[in-house]
Amino acid sequence: MTRSILWLRRDLRLTDHPALLAAIRDANHLLPVYIHAPEEEQPWQPGAASNWWLHNSLIALDRDLRKLGSGLIIAKGSSRLVLRKLAIKHQCQHLFFTCLPEPASIQRDSRVCRELTKAGVSCHQFHSYQLLGGNSIRRIDGGSYRVFTPFWRALQKQGMLQRSTEPAPKALPPLPNEIDSLEIDSLKLLPSNPWYREFHNHWQPGEAGAFKKLHDFMQQTVNDYHTGRDRPDLSDTSRLSAHLHFGEISPVQIANGLSARIGGTPAYTDNEGASQYLRQLAWREFAIDLLANNPDTDRLPFDSRFADYPWRSDKQAKNLLQKWQRGETGIPIVDAGMRELWQTSWMHNRVRMIVASLLTKNMGIHWLEGARWFWDTLVDADLANNSLGWQWSAGCGADAAPYFRIFNPVRQAERFDPNGNYIKHWLPELSTLPTKSLYAPWIVKTSELFKAGVQLGKTYPKPSVDLQSSRREALKRWESVKRRSNTAGSK
Ligand SMILES: Cc1cc2nc3c(=O)[nH]c(=O)nc-3n(C[C@H](O)[C@H](O)[C@H](O)COP(=O)(O)OP(=O)(O)OC[C@H]3O[C@@H](n4cnc5c(N)ncnc54)[C@H](O)[C@@H]3O)c2cc1C
């Protein structure tokens, strides 16, 4: 009688699941278990929006498992102890799981395997969280990459489509009798602030929701991705980030889907949309690789010259941070983005870059403050991608934009929201302004504002930072850091 445990974490799906397929190969009984252990994810315990997603994703997975004759066992506590107890109580011989790439997970998994091996359980690990898992992209000298373009070339060279997509099993071995499971509700994942009530209008957590998003993207927008992906006023990106984070779809499924859609290998296709999309997926791989090989970069700057950067933390900075979080900076494209984030728990990539640049450069506030806010409010909050995005925007990351390239939010909005539809949607109080006046209302004539019913400081805030002088200040701070590191280097 073979009994196997399938330890589910961020692989909450049934299709293209190598660990699941291996687990059922010879099993008479399968124990699919999710263990809630947020304290094992120090120092970045899942944020509120992530928890909302997880709650709904577990419900969807349990439903899907039941349809195939199984069900999800819910437990909480130390993963090591829960798994050991489960294995002993139900006389399981095998543990199967999908590796997660974060440094804390890697350490935890080796502790779990040591403990279970001692208890006579054999552990089987699988890599499907990434296109090519397990630190397989290496420079010729064996080191890891710090710059995206050579990483991307190496990834293409290794062949991004190395395996076909595995279908979901048609049936699953049953659970053994006398299984103890908690209710999903008892995990208390739903945030106490009911701000999440509207999220269901935007998201369907779970595998079916991921398939729908992928299908819509492939049918409607992939061909326009290269031209539309930077436009927050269009819906030309896939919005698969949270599904990918929770493993409700694998990157291999997406890459193979692209391949099938265009009838060729996306990396070498003439379909510019498909190849640009694959390149973005490769940024995810790059972020994972960077964090795995530089485990401190969720907290410390990749560029060590920023170790002593004079970030502002005075009372005025705290005030600015609060305005930024609330979408009340008085800079329309930034406020639109921050309100999109608050209302939908997601923000368009271009706008993420704009709001991050304003916070870290014009306001001079530490990138970790922004990273923490995103961590709590994004449904796709992901340690590797969030750390990379924030460090890149702050200028201290691997392959970051040169520091002096400070985004001008007005020019960015004119270029990427040319009809002002994004700003008008998220800031209805400005929607009566003519498009050309939407981007920087503080330079618009009072008579025009009056005609549109806009009163700066009353119906919409005045700008909280002066874009020109704060840019100069940021450059001065950077010059002082450079001088200090040059002096230190020459000593
Ligand atoms: C300051 C900042 C913070 C960010 N925080 C996160 C985060 O916590 N979680 C997260 O998933 N992404 C993060 N990103 C990256 C990016 O904004 C999102 O992945 C993207 O907006 C998700 O929308 P989408 O699925 O429609 O993307 P698409 O354009 O459809 O891209 C497809 C997939 O490729 C990956 N991808 C796309 N762009 C990037 C990128 N720049 N870096 C890494 N992977 C990428 C994502 O997995 C995404 O789902 C951040 C970017 C910035 C600038």
XYZ file of C-alpha atoms in Angstrom, residues 206-475:
270
model
C -7.396 29.801 -9.002
C -6.470 27.754 -12.015
C -9.678 28.429 -13.967
C -9.123 32.187 -13.578
C -5.535 31.811 -14.808
C -6.669 29.857 -17.883
C -9.247 32.497 -18.671
C -6.712 35.311 -18.460
C -4.261 33.366 -20.635
C -6.953 32.536 -23.170
C -8.159 36.152 -23.402
C -4.613 37.422 -23.750
C -3.760 34.937 -26.502
C -6.994 35.614 -28.386
C -7.127 39.358 -28.054
C -3.900 41.110 -27.228
C -0.698 39.147 -27.694
C -0.213 40.508 -31.230
C -0.350 44.083 -29.931
C 1.670 43.463 -26.785
C 4.842 45.166 -28.049
C 3.008 48.390 -28.856
C 0.425 48.325 -26.075
C 2.345 47.001 -23.064
C 3.495 50.430 -21.939
C 0.041 52.008 -22.165
C -1.832 51.956 -18.850
C -4.968 53.227 -20.606
C -5.178 49.987 -22.655
C -5.590 46.430 -21.369
C -2.776 44.991 -23.435
C -0.843 43.105 -20.765
C -1.773 39.622 -19.597
C -2.446 40.331 -15.877
C -1.135 36.869 -15.118
C 1.354 37.999 -12.457
C -0.617 36.894 -9.382
C -1.576 33.588 -11.040
C 2.107 33.009 -11.781
C 3.121 33.943 -8.253
C 0.750 31.410 -6.722
C 1.623 28.779 -9.321
C -1.938 28.573 -10.639
C -0.332 28.451 -14.052
C 3.248 27.499 -14.878
C 5.540 29.637 -17.029
C 6.009 26.563 -19.251
C 2.253 26.504 -19.940
C 2.408 30.160 -20.951
C 5.487 29.753 -23.141
C 4.015 26.661 -24.818
C 0.701 28.477 -25.226
C 2.510 31.308 -27.003
C 4.262 28.819 -29.204
C 1.007 27.120 -30.184
C -0.684 30.464 -30.805
C 1.935 31.686 -33.243
C 2.909 28.289 -34.666
C 6.615 28.551 -33.845
C 9.201 29.249 -31.193
C 8.341 32.611 -29.639
C 11.970 33.629 -29.183
C 12.658 33.381 -32.914
C 9.366 34.550 -34.295
C 8.443 37.536 -36.427
C 5.549 38.050 -34.056
C 6.982 40.995 -32.152
C 4.204 40.855 -29.541
C 4.897 37.223 -28.666
C 8.652 37.644 -28.477
C 8.348 40.784 -26.312
C 6.025 38.890 -24.011
C 8.482 36.046 -23.659
C 11.172 38.604 -22.846
C 9.026 39.940 -19.985
C 8.582 36.418 -18.670
C 12.368 36.194 -18.767
C 12.542 39.245 -16.463
C 10.696 37.124 -13.919
C 13.322 34.398 -14.354
C 16.078 36.989 -14.000
C 14.558 38.426 -10.809
C 14.321 34.929 -9.295
C 17.911 34.156 -10.259
C 19.191 37.449 -8.814
C 17.487 36.967 -5.471
C 18.535 33.323 -5.210
C 22.157 34.276 -5.769
C 22.089 37.523 -3.767
C 19.786 36.674 -0.859
C 20.152 40.051 0.912
C 18.807 42.108 -1.962
C 15.262 42.054 -0.612
C 16.645 44.421 2.075
C 20.059 45.735 1.023
C 21.010 47.677 -2.096
C 22.593 45.630 -4.825
C 24.929 48.554 -5.545
C 26.910 48.913 -2.327
C 27.497 52.632 -2.952
C 23.902 53.098 -1.803
C 24.595 51.579 1.608
C 24.931 55.089 3.116
C 22.538 56.900 0.801
C 20.967 59.828 2.660
C 17.325 58.708 2.417
C 14.919 61.156 3.982
C 12.957 60.050 7.028
C 12.058 63.422 8.638
C 8.521 64.471 9.475
C 7.995 66.030 6.060
C 9.095 62.782 4.388
C 6.590 60.822 6.497
C 3.895 63.210 5.382
C 4.910 62.797 1.742
C 4.908 59.012 2.102
C 1.358 59.122 3.398
C 0.221 61.311 0.499
C 1.894 58.924 -1.931
C 0.192 55.903 -0.334
C -3.210 57.590 -0.454
C -2.877 58.827 -4.022
C -2.895 62.461 -2.904
C 0.439 63.714 -4.227
C -1.197 66.230 -6.582
C 0.616 64.635 -9.543
C -2.175 63.022 -11.572
C -0.450 60.008 -13.147
C 0.994 59.056 -9.735
C -2.309 59.461 -7.915
C -4.122 57.524 -10.643
C -1.668 54.627 -10.201
C -1.887 54.622 -6.419
C -5.691 54.612 -6.596
C -5.674 51.815 -9.144
C -3.514 49.900 -6.664
C -5.858 50.581 -3.750
C -9.006 49.709 -5.658
C -7.838 46.706 -7.675
C -4.709 45.591 -5.800
C -2.688 45.760 -9.027
C -0.944 48.513 -10.962
C 0.282 48.723 -14.523
C 4.051 48.193 -14.899
C 4.752 51.591 -16.492
C 2.924 53.336 -13.674
C 4.750 51.219 -11.055
C 7.981 52.648 -12.465
C 6.645 56.221 -12.408
C 5.329 56.096 -8.824
C 8.510 54.375 -7.611
C 10.709 57.005 -9.238
C 8.721 59.829 -7.634
C 8.944 58.244 -4.185
C 12.628 57.353 -4.221
C 14.064 60.206 -6.268
C 11.857 63.318 -6.055
C 10.708 62.575 -2.510
C 14.027 60.979 -1.475
C 12.263 58.234 0.502
C 13.856 54.798 0.988
C 12.821 52.246 -1.658
C 12.002 49.779 1.127
C 9.101 52.019 2.230
C 7.628 51.693 -1.254
C 8.442 47.992 -1.463
C 6.610 47.394 1.853
C 3.513 49.272 0.689
C 3.429 47.315 -2.557
C 4.009 44.115 -0.591
C 0.887 44.691 1.459
C -1.368 45.974 -1.308
C -0.456 44.046 -4.481
C -2.187 40.764 -5.263
C 0.937 39.815 -7.197
C 3.382 40.793 -4.400
C 6.430 38.700 -5.135
C 9.746 38.954 -3.306
C 11.987 38.568 -6.352
C 10.014 40.816 -8.725
C 9.227 43.453 -6.118
C 12.838 43.718 -4.933
C 14.104 43.930 -8.502
C 11.464 46.522 -9.492
C 12.140 48.760 -6.500
C 15.899 48.547 -6.641
C 15.803 49.190 -10.386
C 13.584 52.242 -9.915
C 15.676 53.607 -7.042
C 18.824 53.252 -9.149
C 20.595 50.914 -6.723
C 19.707 47.557 -8.299
C 21.400 45.151 -10.653
C 21.090 46.426 -14.187
C 19.335 49.551 -12.899
C 18.645 52.563 -15.097
C 21.421 55.157 -14.684
C 20.655 57.192 -11.582
C 20.389 60.524 -13.354
C 17.501 59.203 -15.471
C 14.779 60.492 -13.175
C 11.329 59.968 -14.651
C 9.386 63.142 -15.287
C 5.842 62.016 -14.398
C 4.269 64.703 -16.557
C 6.180 63.711 -19.710
C 5.607 60.026 -18.936
C 1.863 60.586 -18.645
C 1.708 62.613 -21.880
C 3.546 59.867 -23.699
C 1.920 56.742 -22.268
C -1.596 58.010 -21.503
C -1.943 60.199 -24.600
C -5.713 60.622 -24.370
C -5.722 60.926 -20.595
C -8.156 58.020 -20.269
C -6.200 56.332 -17.488
C -6.017 59.505 -15.400
C -9.670 60.336 -16.045
C -10.738 56.833 -15.021
C -8.938 56.818 -11.678
C -9.300 60.538 -10.906
C -12.886 61.374 -11.898
C -12.494 64.741 -10.133
C -10.209 65.800 -13.013
C -12.213 64.234 -15.835
C -13.832 67.539 -16.817
C -10.456 69.040 -17.737
C -9.357 69.066 -21.374
C -6.794 66.286 -22.013
C -3.790 68.599 -22.387
C -4.489 70.110 -18.949
C -4.787 66.764 -17.153
C -1.105 66.017 -16.789
C 0.010 69.069 -14.752
C -3.085 70.920 -13.503
C -0.939 73.278 -11.397
C 0.222 75.118 -14.539
C -3.288 75.434 -15.962
C -4.927 78.883 -15.928
C -7.257 79.431 -12.968
C -10.102 80.357 -15.336
C -9.792 77.023 -17.113
C -9.719 75.113 -13.839
C -12.726 77.095 -12.670
C -14.645 76.250 -15.856
C -13.939 72.542 -15.263
C -14.985 72.785 -11.613
C -11.473 71.900 -10.388
C -10.142 73.732 -7.338
C -6.542 72.920 -6.541
C -6.113 72.353 -2.830
C -9.856 71.597 -2.498
C -11.225 69.205 -5.103
C -7.748 67.933 -6.026
C -4.437 68.443 -4.134
C -1.730 70.889 -5.117
C 1.532 69.138 -6.037
C 3.317 67.912 -2.912
C 6.776 68.214 -4.491
C 8.203 70.613 -7.014
C 9.358 68.346 -9.814
C 12.274 70.538 -10.984
C 13.847 71.404 -7.640
C 13.323 67.909 -6.170
C 15.066 66.485 -9.235
C 18.046 68.775 -8.621
C 18.112 67.727 -4.938
C 18.097 64.038 -5.912
C 21.020 64.579 -8.253
